[in-house]
Coordinates of C-alpha atoms in Angstrom, one line a residue:
X1 CA -145.7 99.7 -110.4
X2 CA -142.9 102.1 -111.7
X3 CA -140.7 104.4 -109.6
X4 CA -138.6 107.3 -110.5
X5 CA -135.0 106.4 -111.1
X6 CA -133.8 108.4 -108.0
X7 CA -136.2 106.4 -105.7
X8 CA -135.7 103.0 -107.3
X9 CA -134.2 99.9 -105.8
X10 CA -133.0 96.8 -107.5
X11 CA -133.0 93.5 -105.6
X12 CA -131.6 90.1 -106.4
X13 CA -131.0 87.3 -103.9
X14 CA -129.3 89.0 -100.9
X15 CA -128.4 92.1 -102.8
X16 CA -130.1 95.4 -102.9
X17 CA -129.2 98.5 -104.9
X18 CA -130.7 101.6 -103.2
X19 CA -130.6 104.5 -105.8
X20 CA -131.9 107.1 -103.3
X21 CA -129.3 106.5 -100.7
X22 CA -126.8 105.4 -103.3
X23 CA -126.0 102.3 -101.3
X24 CA -125.2 98.7 -102.2
X25 CA -126.3 96.3 -99.5
X26 CA -125.8 92.6 -98.9
X27 CA -128.0 91.0 -96.2
X28 CA -128.8 94.6 -95.0
X29 CA -125.1 95.4 -94.6
X30 CA -123.8 98.4 -96.6
X31 CA -121.0 97.4 -98.9
X32 CA -118.4 100.1 -99.7
X33 CA -118.5 101.2 -103.3
X34 CA -117.3 104.3 -105.1
X35 CA -119.8 106.8 -106.7
X36 CA -118.8 106.0 -110.3
X37 CA -118.9 102.3 -109.7
X38 CA -122.3 102.6 -108.1
X39 CA -123.6 104.5 -111.1
X40 CA -122.3 101.8 -113.4
X41 CA -124.0 99.1 -111.3
X42 CA -127.3 101.1 -111.3
X43 CA -127.2 101.3 -115.1
X44 CA -126.4 97.6 -115.5
X45 CA -129.2 96.6 -113.0
X46 CA -131.7 98.7 -115.0
X47 CA -130.8 96.5 -118.0
X48 CA -130.2 93.3 -116.1
X49 CA -129.8 90.3 -118.5
X50 CA -129.1 92.6 -121.5
X51 CA -125.9 93.7 -123.1
X52 CA -124.9 97.3 -122.1
X53 CA -122.2 98.5 -124.5
X54 CA -119.1 100.4 -123.3
X55 CA -120.4 103.5 -125.1
X56 CA -123.7 103.3 -123.3
X57 CA -122.1 103.0 -119.9
X58 CA -119.7 105.8 -120.6
X59 CA -122.5 108.0 -121.9
X60 CA -124.6 107.3 -118.8
X61 CA -121.9 107.8 -116.2
X62 CA -119.6 110.3 -117.8
X63 CA -122.0 112.2 -120.1
X64 CA -120.2 114.6 -122.4
X65 CA -116.7 113.7 -121.1
X66 CA -113.9 112.1 -123.0
X67 CA -113.2 108.8 -121.2
X68 CA -110.7 106.1 -122.1
X69 CA -111.5 102.4 -122.0
X70 CA -109.2 101.8 -119.1
X71 CA -111.1 104.3 -116.9
X72 CA -114.2 102.3 -117.5
X73 CA -112.4 99.0 -116.8
X74 CA -111.1 100.3 -113.4
X75 CA -114.6 101.1 -112.3
X76 CA -116.0 97.8 -113.6
X77 CA -113.2 96.3 -111.5
X78 CA -114.5 98.1 -108.5
X79 CA -118.1 96.8 -109.1
X80 CA -116.8 93.3 -109.2
X81 CA -114.9 93.8 -106.0
X82 CA -118.0 95.1 -104.3
X83 CA -119.9 92.1 -105.4
X84 CA -117.3 89.9 -103.8
X85 CA -118.1 86.2 -104.2
X86 CA -120.9 87.0 -106.5
X87 CA -118.6 88.8 -109.0
X88 CA -119.5 86.4 -111.7
X89 CA -122.9 88.1 -111.9
X90 CA -121.1 90.8 -114.0
X91 CA -120.2 89.3 -117.3
X92 CA -117.8 90.7 -119.9
X93 CA -118.9 90.5 -123.5
X94 CA -115.5 90.7 -125.2
X95 CA -115.0 93.9 -127.2
X96 CA -118.6 95.0 -126.8
X97 CA -119.6 95.6 -123.2
X98 CA -121.1 94.0 -120.0
X99 CA -124.1 92.2 -118.8
X100 CA -125.4 91.9 -115.2
X101 CA -126.9 88.5 -114.7
X102 CA -129.8 87.6 -112.5
X103 CA -133.5 88.6 -112.2
X104 CA -133.1 92.0 -110.5
X105 CA -136.5 93.3 -109.3
X106 CA -137.3 97.0 -109.3
X107 CA -139.0 98.3 -106.2
X108 CA -139.4 101.1 -103.6
X109 CA -136.8 101.7 -101.0
X110 CA -137.4 100.8 -97.3
X111 CA -135.6 103.3 -95.1
X112 CA -136.9 102.1 -91.7
X113 CA -134.4 102.3 -88.9
X114 CA -133.7 98.6 -88.9
X115 CA -133.3 98.3 -92.7
X116 CA -129.5 98.7 -92.9
X117 CA -126.4 98.0 -90.9
X118 CA -123.2 99.8 -91.7
X119 CA -120.2 97.6 -92.3
X120 CA -117.7 97.7 -89.4
X121 CA -114.7 99.8 -90.2
X122 CA -111.5 97.9 -90.6
X123 CA -108.0 99.3 -90.6
X124 CA -106.5 99.1 -94.0
X125 CA -103.0 98.0 -95.1
X126 CA -100.7 100.7 -96.5
X127 CA -99.3 100.3 -100.0
X128 CA -95.6 99.5 -100.5
X129 CA -95.6 99.7 -104.3
X130 CA -92.4 101.3 -105.7
X131 CA -92.7 104.5 -107.6
X132 CA -92.8 104.3 -111.4
X133 CA -89.3 105.1 -112.8
X134 CA -89.9 104.6 -116.5
X135 CA -93.0 104.2 -118.7
X136 CA -94.1 100.6 -119.4
X137 CA -93.8 100.2 -123.2
X138 CA -96.0 98.0 -125.3
X139 CA -98.2 96.6 -122.5
X140 CA -101.4 98.7 -122.7
X141 CA -103.3 95.9 -124.3
X142 CA -102.1 93.4 -121.7
X143 CA -103.0 95.8 -118.9
X144 CA -106.4 96.4 -120.3
X145 CA -107.1 92.7 -120.5
X146 CA -105.6 92.0 -117.1
X147 CA -107.7 94.6 -115.3
X148 CA -110.8 92.8 -116.5
X149 CA -109.4 89.4 -115.5
X150 CA -108.3 90.6 -112.1
X151 CA -111.9 91.9 -111.5
X152 CA -113.3 88.5 -112.4
X153 CA -110.9 86.2 -110.5
X154 CA -109.5 86.3 -107.0
X155 CA -106.2 84.7 -108.0
X156 CA -104.3 85.7 -111.1
X157 CA -100.8 84.5 -111.9
X158 CA -98.7 86.2 -114.6
X159 CA -96.5 83.6 -116.1
X160 CA -93.7 83.8 -118.8
X161 CA -90.1 83.1 -119.4
X162 CA -87.4 85.0 -117.6
X163 CA -87.0 88.6 -118.7
X164 CA -90.5 88.9 -120.2
X165 CA -91.4 91.7 -117.7
X166 CA -93.8 90.0 -115.3
X167 CA -92.8 92.0 -112.3
X168 CA -93.0 95.4 -114.0
X169 CA -96.4 94.5 -115.5
X170 CA -97.7 93.2 -112.1
X171 CA -96.6 96.4 -110.4
X172 CA -98.2 98.7 -113.0
X173 CA -101.4 96.6 -112.9
X174 CA -101.5 96.9 -109.1
X175 CA -101.1 100.7 -109.4
X176 CA -104.0 101.0 -111.7
X177 CA -106.4 99.0 -109.6
X178 CA -105.1 100.1 -106.1
X179 CA -108.1 102.5 -105.6
X180 CA -110.5 99.5 -105.7
X181 CA -108.7 98.1 -102.7
X182 CA -108.7 101.4 -100.7
X183 CA -105.0 101.7 -101.8
X184 CA -104.2 98.6 -99.7
X185 CA -101.6 96.8 -101.9
X186 CA -98.9 94.6 -100.4
X187 CA -96.0 93.6 -102.7
X188 CA -94.2 90.6 -101.3
X189 CA -90.8 90.2 -103.0
X190 CA -89.7 86.6 -102.9
X191 CA -86.8 86.7 -105.4
X192 CA -84.0 86.8 -103.0
X193 CA -85.2 84.0 -100.6
X194 CA -83.0 81.0 -100.4
X195 CA -85.3 78.9 -98.2
X196 CA -88.9 78.4 -99.4
X197 CA -90.1 78.4 -95.8
X198 CA -89.0 82.0 -95.4
X199 CA -91.8 83.0 -97.9
X200 CA -94.3 82.8 -95.0
X201 CA -92.4 85.1 -92.6
X202 CA -91.6 87.5 -95.5
X203 CA -95.3 87.8 -96.3
X204 CA -96.1 88.4 -92.6
X205 CA -93.4 91.1 -92.4
X206 CA -94.6 92.9 -95.5
X207 CA -98.1 93.0 -94.1
X208 CA -96.7 94.1 -90.7
X209 CA -98.7 91.4 -89.0
X210 CA -98.0 90.9 -85.3
X211 CA -97.1 87.2 -85.5
X212 CA -94.3 85.4 -83.8
X213 CA -92.0 83.3 -85.8
X214 CA -93.2 80.2 -83.9
X215 CA -96.8 80.5 -84.9
X216 CA -96.5 82.1 -88.4
X217 CA -98.2 80.0 -91.1
X218 CA -100.3 80.5 -94.2
X219 CA -103.5 80.0 -92.0
X220 CA -102.3 82.5 -89.3
X221 CA -101.6 85.1 -92.0
X222 CA -105.0 84.6 -93.5
X223 CA -106.7 84.9 -90.1
X224 CA -104.7 88.1 -89.3
X225 CA -105.9 89.7 -92.6
X226 CA -109.5 88.7 -91.9
X227 CA -112.1 90.7 -93.8
X228 CA -109.9 93.6 -94.7
X229 CA -109.7 94.6 -98.4
X230 CA -106.3 93.9 -99.9
X231 CA -104.4 93.2 -103.1
X232 CA -101.6 90.8 -102.2
X233 CA -98.9 90.7 -104.9
X234 CA -96.6 87.7 -104.6
X235 CA -93.6 88.4 -106.9
X236 CA -91.2 85.8 -108.3
X237 CA -92.8 82.7 -106.9
X238 CA -91.2 80.0 -109.1
X239 CA -88.4 78.9 -106.6
X240 CA -90.8 78.9 -103.6
X241 CA -93.8 77.7 -105.6
X242 CA -95.2 75.2 -103.1
X243 CA -95.2 77.7 -100.2
X244 CA -96.5 80.5 -102.3
X245 CA -99.4 78.3 -103.4
X246 CA -100.1 77.5 -99.7
X247 CA -100.2 81.2 -98.8
X248 CA -102.4 82.2 -101.7
X249 CA -104.8 79.2 -101.1
X250 CA -105.2 80.1 -97.4
X251 CA -105.8 83.7 -98.1
X252 CA -108.5 82.9 -100.8
X253 CA -110.2 80.5 -98.3
X254 CA -110.3 82.7 -95.3
X255 CA -110.2 86.3 -96.6
X256 CA -113.2 87.2 -98.7
X257 CA -111.9 90.7 -99.6
X258 CA -108.4 89.8 -100.7
X259 CA -107.3 89.3 -104.3
X260 CA -103.9 87.6 -105.0
X261 CA -101.8 88.7 -108.0
X262 CA -98.7 86.5 -108.4
X263 CA -95.8 86.4 -110.9
X264 CA -94.0 83.2 -111.6
X265 CA -92.5 81.1 -114.4
X266 CA -95.3 78.6 -113.8
X267 CA -98.8 78.7 -112.3
X268 CA -99.5 78.2 -108.6
X269 CA -102.0 75.4 -109.4
X270 CA -104.6 76.4 -106.8
X271 CA -108.3 76.3 -107.0
X272 CA -109.8 79.4 -108.6
X273 CA -106.5 80.6 -110.2
X274 CA -106.4 82.3 -113.6
X275 CA -103.0 81.8 -115.3
X276 CA -102.2 84.7 -117.7
X277 CA -99.3 84.0 -120.1
X278 CA -97.4 87.2 -120.8
X279 CA -96.5 87.5 -124.5
X280 CA -93.2 88.9 -125.8
X281 CA -93.3 92.5 -127.2
X282 CA -94.4 92.7 -130.8
X283 CA -91.7 92.6 -133.5
X284 CA -91.8 93.5 -137.2
X285 CA -91.9 90.7 -139.6
X286 CA -88.9 90.2 -141.9
X287 CA -90.9 91.5 -144.9
X288 CA -91.7 94.9 -143.1
X289 CA -89.4 97.5 -144.7
X290 CA -91.3 100.7 -144.1
X291 CA -89.5 102.5 -141.2
X292 CA -92.9 103.9 -139.9
X293 CA -94.3 100.4 -139.7
X294 CA -91.2 99.1 -138.0
X295 CA -91.5 101.9 -135.4
X296 CA -95.0 100.8 -134.6
X297 CA -93.9 97.6 -133.0
X298 CA -93.4 97.7 -129.3
X299 CA -90.1 95.8 -129.3
X300 CA -88.5 98.4 -131.5
X301 CA -90.0 101.3 -129.5
X302 CA -88.4 99.8 -126.3
X303 CA -85.1 99.3 -128.0
X304 CA -84.9 102.8 -129.4
X305 CA -86.0 104.3 -126.1
X306 CA -83.5 102.5 -124.0
X307 CA -80.6 103.2 -126.5
X308 CA -81.4 106.9 -126.5
X309 CA -81.5 106.9 -122.7
X310 CA -77.9 105.8 -122.8
X311 CA -76.8 107.8 -125.9
X312 CA -78.9 110.9 -126.4
X313 CA -77.5 111.5 -129.9
X314 CA -78.8 108.1 -131.2
X315 CA -81.2 108.8 -134.0
X316 CA -81.7 105.7 -136.1
X317 CA -82.1 106.1 -139.9
X318 CA -84.2 103.8 -142.1
X319 CA -81.3 101.3 -142.5
X320 CA -80.6 101.3 -138.7
X321 CA -84.3 100.6 -138.0
X322 CA -84.3 97.5 -140.2
X323 CA -81.2 96.2 -138.4
X324 CA -82.9 96.9 -135.0
X325 CA -85.9 95.0 -136.3
X326 CA -83.7 92.1 -137.0
X327 CA -82.1 92.2 -133.5
X328 CA -85.6 92.3 -132.0
X329 CA -86.7 89.3 -133.9
X330 CA -83.5 87.4 -133.0
X331 CA -84.1 88.2 -129.3
X332 CA -87.8 87.1 -129.5
X333 CA -89.1 90.4 -128.3
X334 CA -88.0 89.6 -124.8
X335 CA -87.8 93.0 -122.9
X336 CA -84.8 92.1 -120.8
X337 CA -82.8 90.8 -123.7
X338 CA -83.7 93.9 -125.7
X339 CA -82.5 96.2 -122.9
X340 CA -79.2 94.3 -122.8
X341 CA -78.8 94.7 -126.6
X342 CA -79.8 98.4 -126.5
X343 CA -77.0 99.0 -124.0
X344 CA -74.5 97.4 -126.3
X345 CA -75.8 99.4 -129.3
X346 CA -75.2 102.6 -127.4
X347 CA -71.5 101.7 -127.2
X348 CA -70.8 99.4 -130.2
X349 CA -73.4 100.4 -132.8
X350 CA -76.2 98.4 -134.4
X351 CA -74.0 96.6 -137.0
X352 CA -71.7 95.2 -134.4
X353 CA -74.4 94.0 -132.2
X354 CA -76.4 92.4 -135.0
X355 CA -73.3 90.6 -136.3
X356 CA -72.4 89.2 -132.9
X357 CA -75.8 87.8 -131.8
X358 CA -74.7 84.3 -132.5
X359 CA -72.5 84.8 -129.4
X360 CA -75.3 86.5 -127.5
X361 CA -74.4 85.2 -124.1
X362 CA -71.0 86.8 -124.3
X363 CA -72.3 90.0 -125.8
X364 CA -75.3 90.6 -123.6
X365 CA -73.6 90.3 -120.3
X366 CA -73.9 93.6 -118.6
X367 CA -77.2 94.6 -117.0
X368 CA -78.2 97.4 -114.7
X369 CA -76.6 97.4 -111.3
X370 CA -79.9 97.8 -109.5
X371 CA -81.3 94.6 -111.1
X372 CA -81.6 91.3 -109.3
X373 CA -78.4 89.2 -109.8
X374 CA -80.2 86.8 -112.1
X375 CA -81.2 89.8 -114.4
X376 CA -77.6 91.1 -114.6
X377 CA -76.8 89.0 -117.7
X378 CA -78.8 87.0 -120.2
X379 CA -77.1 83.8 -119.2
X380 CA -77.9 84.3 -115.5
X381 CA -81.5 84.8 -116.4
X382 CA -81.6 81.4 -118.1
X383 CA -79.4 79.8 -115.5
X384 CA -82.1 80.6 -112.9
X385 CA -84.8 78.9 -114.8
X386 CA -82.7 75.9 -115.8
X387 CA -81.5 75.2 -112.3
X388 CA -85.1 75.0 -111.1
X389 CA -85.9 72.1 -113.5
X390 CA -85.9 68.4 -112.6
X391 CA -83.2 66.4 -114.3
X392 CA -85.5 64.8 -116.9
X393 CA -86.9 68.3 -117.7
X394 CA -83.3 69.6 -118.2
X395 CA -82.6 66.6 -120.5
X396 CA -85.7 67.1 -122.6
X397 CA -85.2 70.9 -122.9
X398 CA -81.6 70.4 -124.2
X399 CA -82.5 67.7 -126.7
X400 CA -85.4 69.8 -128.1
X401 CA -82.9 72.5 -128.9
X402 CA -81.7 70.6 -132.0
X403 CA -85.1 71.4 -133.6
X404 CA -85.0 75.0 -134.8
X405 CA -88.3 74.9 -136.5
X406 CA -90.2 73.6 -133.5
X407 CA -91.4 70.0 -133.1
X408 CA -94.4 67.7 -132.8
X409 CA -95.1 65.4 -129.9
X410 CA -93.6 62.4 -131.8
X411 CA -90.4 64.4 -132.4
X412 CA -90.1 65.2 -128.7
X413 CA -90.5 61.5 -127.9
X414 CA -87.9 60.5 -130.5
X415 CA -85.3 62.8 -129.0
X416 CA -85.3 61.1 -125.6
X417 CA -83.7 57.8 -124.5
X418 CA -85.6 54.6 -124.9
X419 CA -85.8 54.1 -121.2
X420 CA -88.2 57.1 -120.8
X421 CA -91.7 56.1 -121.6
X422 CA -93.9 58.0 -124.0
X423 CA -96.2 59.1 -121.2
X424 CA -93.2 60.3 -119.2
X425 CA -92.0 62.4 -122.1
X426 CA -95.5 63.9 -122.6
X427 CA -95.7 64.8 -118.9
X428 CA -92.2 66.3 -119.0
X429 CA -93.0 68.3 -122.1
X430 CA -96.1 69.7 -120.5
X431 CA -94.1 70.6 -117.4
X432 CA -91.7 72.6 -119.6
X433 CA -94.7 74.4 -121.1
X434 CA -96.1 75.1 -117.7
X435 CA -92.7 76.5 -116.7
X436 CA -92.6 78.9 -119.6
X437 CA -89.6 77.3 -121.3
X438 CA -91.5 75.7 -124.2
X439 CA -94.5 77.3 -125.9
X440 CA -97.2 76.2 -128.4
X441 CA -96.3 77.4 -131.9
X442 CA -99.1 79.8 -132.8
X443 CA -98.6 79.2 -136.5
X444 CA -99.2 75.4 -136.5
X445 CA -101.5 73.2 -134.6
X446 CA -99.9 70.4 -132.6
X447 CA -96.4 71.9 -132.6
X448 CA -94.3 73.5 -129.9
X449 CA -91.2 75.6 -130.0
X450 CA -88.4 77.2 -127.9
X451 CA -87.7 80.9 -128.0
X452 CA -84.5 81.4 -130.0
X453 CA -82.5 82.6 -126.9
X454 CA -83.7 79.6 -124.9
X455 CA -82.7 77.3 -127.7
X456 CA -79.3 78.8 -128.0
X457 CA -78.8 78.3 -124.2
X458 CA -80.1 74.7 -124.3
X459 CA -77.8 73.9 -127.2
X460 CA -74.8 75.1 -125.2
X461 CA -75.9 72.9 -122.3
X462 CA -76.3 69.9 -124.6
X463 CA -72.8 70.4 -126.0
X464 CA -71.3 70.8 -122.6
X465 CA -72.8 67.5 -121.5
X466 CA -71.3 65.7 -124.6
X467 CA -74.6 64.7 -126.2
X468 CA -74.9 67.1 -129.1
X469 CA -73.7 64.6 -131.7
X470 CA -75.9 61.8 -130.3
X471 CA -79.0 63.9 -130.3
X472 CA -78.3 65.4 -133.7
X473 CA -78.1 61.8 -135.1
X474 CA -81.4 61.0 -133.5
X475 CA -82.9 64.1 -135.0
X476 CA -81.6 63.3 -138.5
X477 CA -82.8 59.7 -138.2
X478 CA -86.2 60.8 -137.1
X479 CA -86.6 63.0 -140.1
X480 CA -85.4 60.2 -142.4
X481 CA -88.2 58.0 -141.0
X482 CA -90.6 60.8 -141.4
X483 CA -90.0 61.0 -145.2
X484 CA -89.5 57.3 -145.8
X485 CA -93.1 56.5 -146.6
X486 CA -92.9 58.8 -149.6
X487 CA -90.4 56.4 -151.2
X488 CA -89.4 59.0 -153.8
X489 CA -93.0 59.3 -155.1
X490 CA -95.0 62.5 -155.3
X491 CA -96.4 63.5 -151.9
X492 CA -100.1 64.2 -151.2
X493 CA -101.2 67.7 -150.2
X494 CA -101.4 66.5 -146.5
X495 CA -97.8 65.2 -146.7
X496 CA -96.6 68.5 -148.1
X497 CA -98.5 70.5 -145.5
X498 CA -97.0 68.4 -142.7
X499 CA -93.4 68.1 -144.0
X500 CA -93.1 71.7 -145.1
X501 CA -93.1 72.6 -141.4
X502 CA -89.9 70.6 -141.0
X503 CA -87.8 72.4 -143.6
X504 CA -85.7 74.3 -141.2
X505 CA -85.2 71.1 -139.1
X506 CA -84.1 69.3 -142.3
X507 CA -81.6 72.1 -142.9
X508 CA -80.2 71.7 -139.4
X509 CA -80.0 67.9 -139.8
X510 CA -78.2 68.1 -143.1
X511 CA -75.8 70.6 -141.8
X512 CA -74.9 68.2 -139.0
X513 CA -74.8 65.1 -141.3
X514 CA -72.4 66.6 -143.8
X515 CA -70.1 68.1 -141.1
X516 CA -66.8 66.3 -140.4
X517 CA -68.3 64.6 -137.3
X518 CA -71.6 63.8 -139.0
X519 CA -73.0 60.9 -140.9
X520 CA -72.7 61.3 -144.7
X521 CA -74.8 58.2 -145.5
X522 CA -77.6 59.5 -143.3
X523 CA -77.4 62.9 -144.9
X524 CA -77.6 61.4 -148.4
X525 CA -80.6 59.3 -147.4
X526 CA -82.4 62.3 -145.9
X527 CA -81.7 64.5 -148.9
X528 CA -83.1 61.9 -151.3
X529 CA -86.1 61.4 -149.0
X530 CA -86.9 65.1 -149.0
X531 CA -86.5 65.7 -152.7
X532 CA -90.3 65.1 -153.5
X533 CA -91.2 67.8 -150.9
X534 CA -88.9 70.4 -152.4
X535 CA -90.2 69.5 -155.9
X536 CA -93.8 69.8 -154.8
X537 CA -93.1 73.2 -153.2
X538 CA -91.4 74.3 -156.5
X539 CA -88.2 74.9 -154.5
X540 CA -86.0 73.9 -157.4
X541 CA -83.0 76.1 -156.5
X542 CA -82.8 74.7 -153.0
X543 CA -83.4 71.2 -154.2
X544 CA -80.6 71.3 -156.8
X545 CA -78.2 72.9 -154.3
X546 CA -78.9 70.2 -151.6
X547 CA -78.6 67.4 -154.1
X548 CA -75.3 68.7 -155.4
X549 CA -74.1 69.0 -151.9
X550 CA -75.0 65.4 -151.1
X551 CA -73.4 64.1 -154.3
X552 CA -70.1 65.9 -153.5
X553 CA -69.9 63.9 -150.3
X554 CA -70.5 60.6 -152.0
X555 CA -66.8 59.7 -152.1
X556 CA -65.0 56.4 -151.6
X557 CA -65.8 54.7 -148.3
X558 CA -69.3 56.2 -148.2
X559 CA -72.0 53.5 -148.2
X560 CA -75.0 54.5 -150.3
X561 CA -77.8 52.6 -151.9
X562 CA -77.1 52.7 -155.7
X563 CA -80.7 53.5 -156.5
X564 CA -80.5 56.6 -154.2
X565 CA -77.5 57.8 -156.2
X566 CA -79.4 57.3 -159.4
X567 CA -82.5 59.0 -158.0
X568 CA -80.5 62.0 -156.9
X569 CA -78.9 62.5 -160.4
X570 CA -82.3 62.2 -162.2
X571 CA -83.8 64.6 -159.6
X572 CA -80.9 67.0 -160.0
X573 CA -81.4 67.1 -163.8
X574 CA -85.1 67.8 -163.4
X575 CA -84.5 70.5 -160.7
X576 CA -81.9 72.2 -162.9
X577 CA -84.3 72.0 -165.8
X578 CA -86.7 74.2 -163.9
X579 CA -84.1 76.8 -162.9
X580 CA -81.6 78.9 -164.8
X581 CA -78.9 76.4 -164.1
X582 CA -76.1 75.4 -166.5
X583 CA -77.2 73.3 -169.5
X584 CA -74.1 71.2 -169.3
X585 CA -74.9 70.4 -165.6
X586 CA -78.4 69.4 -166.5
X587 CA -77.3 67.0 -169.3
X588 CA -74.5 65.5 -167.2
X589 CA -76.9 64.8 -164.3
X590 CA -79.6 63.2 -166.5
X591 CA -77.0 61.1 -168.4
X592 CA -75.5 59.8 -165.2
X593 CA -78.9 59.1 -163.7
X594 CA -80.0 57.2 -166.8
X595 CA -76.9 55.1 -166.9
X596 CA -77.2 54.2 -163.2
X597 CA -81.0 53.4 -163.6
X598 CA -80.3 51.2 -166.6
X599 CA -77.5 49.4 -164.7
X600 CA -80.0 48.7 -162.0
X601 CA -82.7 47.7 -164.5
X602 CA -85.0 50.2 -162.8
X603 CA -87.7 50.8 -165.4
X604 CA -89.6 53.4 -163.4
X605 CA -86.5 55.6 -162.8
X606 CA -85.3 55.1 -166.4
X607 CA -88.7 56.2 -167.7
X608 CA -88.6 59.3 -165.5
X609 CA -85.1 60.2 -166.7
X610 CA -86.1 59.8 -170.3
X611 CA -89.1 62.1 -169.9
X612 CA -86.8 64.7 -168.4
X613 CA -84.3 64.1 -171.2
X614 CA -87.0 64.7 -173.8
X615 CA -88.1 67.9 -172.1
X616 CA -84.4 69.1 -172.0
X617 CA -83.9 68.1 -175.6
X618 CA -86.9 70.1 -176.7
X619 CA -85.4 73.2 -175.0
X620 CA -81.7 72.8 -175.6
X621 CA -81.1 70.2 -178.2
X622 CA -79.9 66.6 -178.0
X623 CA -78.8 65.3 -174.6

């Protein structure tokens, strides 16, 4: 039997949607829900089990009106809040729309006197969110995604490195969903607490709960909240992480209408938590030269906006924008670092700031006076994270800093002392990932990296501890072992794909090896070992330059395998043959290589040298 839409009900389990009364009921108890959210739920129930697109929902509820996606998301959020523990019934189909799961039966309403019970009124908490002072730049996509996530999970933790903007993002997210909590939003600011135990009383004070200091506990806070609707925002949890996790866990267990939104440099690690990693702002690639395209990236938008706020006359031209793009890349798109740099540009100009970024901790040392102390300088921001690490985490972080191109698990293990087991290194590395100091490299599978600013800080710490030379030697030795299986032969495609990821690491290792306090022999061996990779990549200019640099350092007192020296000369001749290098240099390199190979009775190397000599002779005349 069919019923008119206005008189229809939809029932599933303990739920009933009464279209005539416009009520959502659970076990005959009326559940509060806004009118728009109710209309969305009605439309979804009518198509239960089927995909309802965003356009269909907007057309049904806001017919003829122009509605943005985030408006729809806010009301979908409200539907999930109304469904409470059954929020998983409402499924998101990414980029397309939503589906209401379950076998919802259509029927006729029953409005007998005993049919419904109104939910008891409960006093709500007031909101203590601060007023917005400046627009949040570059976070619309994140906000849109997080609104959906927050509607599907009762505990969401925003994680990321210091200065990424977790607090600002959490506050803006809370503002946008506040209406779904009857504007009951409590922001608990934990940043200034010295004693983790104080986080409990700070939460109780923020909520204005009448609890004595003697009996305040996570459980008593949860019991005092009870069934009231609330968005609890726990901000800056990392230094009180265990207590923050206890508070959140108790609230989730005892308070069915509370959602927890936390910010931290690591997850709370509680049941039901969704950990959302906050990305840096987008930066232009080094090959983007169009000023209009540069300005589309959110890091550049923030930089220009902040600079103009301090110097109204600042109007960057095309050249300035390319320099600003370079600054944004060097600072990894981290909002706090960009704000520091923008403040310096307002006084010193773009050229000066860009040229001094190698000394970024001295340059970016003046934040806003109303910031937390740890956000007053770039160094203080990193000090805060570093000081919270365990000793073995500090050691590994500093040692990984010698690897500018990122690293594999084997490389991380090689950087540590022999007394730390492989499993301990793996666990420590994953701890650093969890604490937002190391991240997976999105460009390569099975590789990790440090943000450039984090790496610069960790290198300073490594040097201060007196271990920079030792770890640099380990690094160079690891790379030498990595290329040793090639034995000077042509690498396979898999070898090239794997070793090409190490080129910047090889540069760093060679720079150390040929420095006054380095190890020339190790540098020569690494150069010779990597020659086949440069050749395969057709990087003949770099190859010849690196070989010549190695040969220059082969002076008296430097121990070197004679075959390596011969190999390097033959390879240099071939590399120069494939560039616009000097003919005299090509001939000299091949002649020396042939002489050395013949002295060693190395038939294979002699043959290679003669093939190259014939090729050179065909182009330039007799060698």
